[in-house]
Coordinates of C-alpha atoms in Angstrom, one line a residue:
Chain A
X1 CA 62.6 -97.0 -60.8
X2 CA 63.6 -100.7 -62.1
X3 CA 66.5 -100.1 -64.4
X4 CA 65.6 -103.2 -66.6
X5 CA 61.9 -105.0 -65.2
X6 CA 60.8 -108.0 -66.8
X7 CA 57.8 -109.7 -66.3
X8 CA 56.1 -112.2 -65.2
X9 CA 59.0 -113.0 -62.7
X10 CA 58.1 -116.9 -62.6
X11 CA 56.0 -118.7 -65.4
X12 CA 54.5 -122.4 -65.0
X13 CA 52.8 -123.5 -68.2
X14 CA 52.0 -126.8 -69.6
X15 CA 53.4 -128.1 -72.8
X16 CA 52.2 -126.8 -76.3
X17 CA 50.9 -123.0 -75.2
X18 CA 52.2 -120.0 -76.5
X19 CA 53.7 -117.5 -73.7
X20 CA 55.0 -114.1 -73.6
X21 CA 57.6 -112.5 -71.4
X22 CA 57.8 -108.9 -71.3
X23 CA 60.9 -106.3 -70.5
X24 CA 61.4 -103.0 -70.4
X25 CA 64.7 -100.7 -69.8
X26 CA 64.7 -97.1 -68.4
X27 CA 68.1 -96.3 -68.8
X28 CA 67.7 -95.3 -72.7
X29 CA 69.9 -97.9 -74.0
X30 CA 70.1 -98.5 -77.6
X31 CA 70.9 -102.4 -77.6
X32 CA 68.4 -105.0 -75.7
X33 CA 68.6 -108.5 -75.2
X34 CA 67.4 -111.6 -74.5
X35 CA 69.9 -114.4 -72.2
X36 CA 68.9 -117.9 -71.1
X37 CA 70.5 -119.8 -68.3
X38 CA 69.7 -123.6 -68.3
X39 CA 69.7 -126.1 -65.8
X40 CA 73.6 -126.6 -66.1
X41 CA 73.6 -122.6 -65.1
X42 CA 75.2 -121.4 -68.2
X43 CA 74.5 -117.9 -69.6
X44 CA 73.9 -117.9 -73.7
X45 CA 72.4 -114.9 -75.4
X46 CA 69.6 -115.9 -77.6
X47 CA 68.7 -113.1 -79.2
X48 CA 69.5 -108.6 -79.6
X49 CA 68.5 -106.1 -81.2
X50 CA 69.6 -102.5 -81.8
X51 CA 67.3 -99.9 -81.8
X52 CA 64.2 -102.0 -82.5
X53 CA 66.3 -104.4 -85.5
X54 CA 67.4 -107.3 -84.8
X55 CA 71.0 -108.0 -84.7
X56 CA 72.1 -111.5 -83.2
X57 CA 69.9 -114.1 -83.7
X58 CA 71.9 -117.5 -82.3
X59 CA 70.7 -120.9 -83.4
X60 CA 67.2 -120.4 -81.1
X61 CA 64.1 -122.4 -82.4
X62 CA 61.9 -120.3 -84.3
X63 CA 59.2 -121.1 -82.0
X64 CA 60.4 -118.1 -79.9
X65 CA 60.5 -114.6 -81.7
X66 CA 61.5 -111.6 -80.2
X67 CA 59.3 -108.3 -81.0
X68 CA 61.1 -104.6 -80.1
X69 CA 58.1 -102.0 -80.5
X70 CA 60.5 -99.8 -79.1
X71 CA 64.1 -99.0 -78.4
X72 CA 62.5 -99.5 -74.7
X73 CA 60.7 -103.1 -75.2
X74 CA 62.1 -106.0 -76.2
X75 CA 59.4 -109.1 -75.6
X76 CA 59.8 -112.8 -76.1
X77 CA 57.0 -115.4 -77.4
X78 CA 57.2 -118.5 -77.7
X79 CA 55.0 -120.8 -79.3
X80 CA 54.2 -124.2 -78.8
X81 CA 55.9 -124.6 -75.7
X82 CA 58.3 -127.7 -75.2
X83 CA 59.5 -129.4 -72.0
X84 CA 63.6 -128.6 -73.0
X85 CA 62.3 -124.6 -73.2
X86 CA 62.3 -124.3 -68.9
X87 CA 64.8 -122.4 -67.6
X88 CA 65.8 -119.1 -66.5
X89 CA 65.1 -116.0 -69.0
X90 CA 67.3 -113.0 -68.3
X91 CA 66.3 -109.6 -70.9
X92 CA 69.2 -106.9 -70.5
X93 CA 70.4 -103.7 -71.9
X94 CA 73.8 -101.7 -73.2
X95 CA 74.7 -99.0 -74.7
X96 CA 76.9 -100.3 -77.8
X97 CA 78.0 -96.8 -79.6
X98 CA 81.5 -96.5 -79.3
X99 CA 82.0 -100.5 -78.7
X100 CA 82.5 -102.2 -75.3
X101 CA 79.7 -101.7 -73.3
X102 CA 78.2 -103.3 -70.0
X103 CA 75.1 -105.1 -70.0
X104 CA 72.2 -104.3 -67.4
X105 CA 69.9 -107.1 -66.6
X106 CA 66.6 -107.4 -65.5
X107 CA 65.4 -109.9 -62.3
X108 CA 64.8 -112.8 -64.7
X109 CA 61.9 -115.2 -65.6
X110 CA 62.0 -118.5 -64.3
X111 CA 60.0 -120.5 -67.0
X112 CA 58.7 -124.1 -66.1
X113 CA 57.0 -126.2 -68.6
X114 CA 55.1 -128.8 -67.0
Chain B
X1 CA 83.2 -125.1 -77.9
X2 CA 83.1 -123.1 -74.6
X3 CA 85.1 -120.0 -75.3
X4 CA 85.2 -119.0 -71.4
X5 CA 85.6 -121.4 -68.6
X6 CA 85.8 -121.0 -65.2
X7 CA 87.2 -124.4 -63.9
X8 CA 86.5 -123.7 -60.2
X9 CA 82.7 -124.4 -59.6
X10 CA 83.3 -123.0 -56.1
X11 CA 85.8 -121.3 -53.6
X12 CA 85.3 -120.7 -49.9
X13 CA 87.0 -118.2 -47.9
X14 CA 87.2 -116.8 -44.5
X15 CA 86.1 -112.4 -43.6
X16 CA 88.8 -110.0 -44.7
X17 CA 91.0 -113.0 -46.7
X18 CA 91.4 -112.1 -50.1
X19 CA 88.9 -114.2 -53.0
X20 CA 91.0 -114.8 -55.9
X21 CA 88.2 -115.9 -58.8
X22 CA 89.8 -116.8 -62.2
X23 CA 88.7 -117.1 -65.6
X24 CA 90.0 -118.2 -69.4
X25 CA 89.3 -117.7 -72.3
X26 CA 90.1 -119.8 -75.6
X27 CA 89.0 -116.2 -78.5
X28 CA 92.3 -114.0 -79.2
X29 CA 89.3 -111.6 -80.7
X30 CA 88.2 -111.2 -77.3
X31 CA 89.1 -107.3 -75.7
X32 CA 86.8 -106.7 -73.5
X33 CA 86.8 -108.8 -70.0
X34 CA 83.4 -108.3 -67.2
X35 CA 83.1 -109.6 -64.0
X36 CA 79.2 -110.1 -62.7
X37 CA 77.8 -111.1 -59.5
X38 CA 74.6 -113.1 -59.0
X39 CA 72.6 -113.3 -56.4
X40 CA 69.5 -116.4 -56.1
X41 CA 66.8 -115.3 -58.0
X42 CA 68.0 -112.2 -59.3
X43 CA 69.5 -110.8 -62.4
X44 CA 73.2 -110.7 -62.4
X45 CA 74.5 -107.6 -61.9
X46 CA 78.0 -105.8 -63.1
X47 CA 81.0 -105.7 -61.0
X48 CA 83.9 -104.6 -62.5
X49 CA 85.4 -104.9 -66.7
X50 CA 88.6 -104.4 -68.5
X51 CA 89.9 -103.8 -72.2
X52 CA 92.6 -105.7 -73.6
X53 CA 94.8 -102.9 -73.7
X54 CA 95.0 -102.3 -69.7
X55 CA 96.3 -105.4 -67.2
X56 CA 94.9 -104.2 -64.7
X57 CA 91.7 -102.4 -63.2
X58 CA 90.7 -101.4 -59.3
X59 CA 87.2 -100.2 -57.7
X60 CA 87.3 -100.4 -54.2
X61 CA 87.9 -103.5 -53.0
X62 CA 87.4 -105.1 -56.5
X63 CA 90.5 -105.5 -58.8
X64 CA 90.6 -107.2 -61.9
X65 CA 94.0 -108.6 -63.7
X66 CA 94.8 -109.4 -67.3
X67 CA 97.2 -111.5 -69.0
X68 CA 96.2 -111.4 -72.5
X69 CA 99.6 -113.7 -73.2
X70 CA 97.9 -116.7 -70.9
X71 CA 94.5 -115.6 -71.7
X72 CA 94.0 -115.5 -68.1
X73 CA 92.1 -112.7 -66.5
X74 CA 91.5 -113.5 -62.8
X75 CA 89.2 -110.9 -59.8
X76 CA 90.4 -110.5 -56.5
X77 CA 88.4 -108.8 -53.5
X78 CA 90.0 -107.6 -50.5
X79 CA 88.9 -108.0 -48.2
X80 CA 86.3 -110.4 -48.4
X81 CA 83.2 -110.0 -46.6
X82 CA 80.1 -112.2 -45.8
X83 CA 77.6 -110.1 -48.5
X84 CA 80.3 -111.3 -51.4
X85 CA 79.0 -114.5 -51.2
X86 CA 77.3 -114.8 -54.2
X87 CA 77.8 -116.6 -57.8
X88 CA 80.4 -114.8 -60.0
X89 CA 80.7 -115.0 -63.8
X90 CA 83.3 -113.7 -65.9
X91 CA 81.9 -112.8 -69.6
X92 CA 84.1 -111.6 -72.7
X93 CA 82.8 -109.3 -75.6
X94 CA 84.7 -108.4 -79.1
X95 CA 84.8 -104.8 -80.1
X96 CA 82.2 -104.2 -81.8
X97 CA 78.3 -102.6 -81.6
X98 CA 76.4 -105.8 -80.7
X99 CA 77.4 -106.1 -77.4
X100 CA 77.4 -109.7 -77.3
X101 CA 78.6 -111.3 -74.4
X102 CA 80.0 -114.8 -73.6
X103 CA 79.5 -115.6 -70.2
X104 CA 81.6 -118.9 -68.3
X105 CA 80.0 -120.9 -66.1
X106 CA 80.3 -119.0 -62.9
X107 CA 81.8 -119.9 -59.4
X108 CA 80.2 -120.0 -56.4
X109 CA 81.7 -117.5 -53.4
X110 CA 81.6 -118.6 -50.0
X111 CA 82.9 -115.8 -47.4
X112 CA 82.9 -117.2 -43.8
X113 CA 82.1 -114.8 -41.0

């Protein structure tokens, strides 16, 4: 009864393979995202999107491409894996109708790139 | 260009003292203030927010102030227990439908039994 899962919760991988991390929200939110918290611990969205279309995109590589099959499912790949890409993953949820809106997020996905 | 600092990386205090965790933020476009509390190895998870056009908000023993002149917010608990210690980060959002949120750096809680 996970209000936002994500999945795998830790991820070693060695440089130049393609990876996927999945998420899912129960809580039928219409806005998911994707967060990444590097080694300096900051918190920067990457990516959201809006009932499945994508609406912030900020500055990330196009190696990594988020796909939404569903206003429940937001998944990132990432191709071609680099050493700078480990850090912490972190999907989460809102509901944005009607403006400000609290963010749910899921356990996070500790990437490693070896 | 970090649009939300928090310039204390970490705060100790004793039981039942008050924490006072502050935040500020450089974006006049910001109206929408959350506090988030993060645990090792989990997800952060939501606390407490305010809109610009309050000063002040209370759950419990969670109260958040806003001074939108200083662009200052600041979170105090009272009283402080053992199970706040934790790593707190403030986050501001502009009204809008994309939710965005920019998130400081976080300070670290230490509540002494």
């Amino acid at each position: 009864d996970t209000a936002v899962s994500q999945t795998p919760k830790y991820l070693v991988t060695q440089m130049g393979n393609d990876k996927s991390i999945k998420c899912e929200q129960n809580l039928g939110h219409d806005t998911m995202y994707w967060y990444k918290q590097d080694s300096k611990k900051f918190l920067k969205i990457m990516f959201s999107y809006n009932n499945k279309e994508l609406i912030i995109n900020e500055t990330v590589p196009n190696r990594f491409s988020p796909k939404s099959p569903d206003k429940a499912h937001l998944n990132l790949h990432i191709n071609s894996l680099e050493l700078g890409d480990s850090a912490v993953y972190f999907c989460a949820s809102s509901r944005t109708e009607g403006g400000w809106a609290e963010a749910f997020f899921g356990q996070g996905t500790r990437l490693t790139v070896v | 260009d970090q649009q939300v600092k928090q310039n204390s990386p970490s705060l100790s205090v004793q039981e039942g003292r008050i924490s006072i965790l502050n935040c500020d933020y450089t974006n006049s476009m910001f109206d929408y203030f959350l506090w988030y509390k993060k645990y090792p190895a989990e997800g952060p998870t939501f606390l407490i927010s305010i809109s610009s056009i309050k000063d002040k908000n209370e759950d419990g023993r969670f109260t958040v102030f806003l001074n939108k002149s200083a662009k200052h917010l600041s979170l105090h608990i009272v009283p402080s227990q053992p199970g706040d210690s934790a790593v707190y980060f403030c986050a501001a959002s502009e009204s809008s439908n994309t939710g965005k949120l920019i998130f400081g750096q976080g300070t670290t809680l230490q509540v002494k039994p």
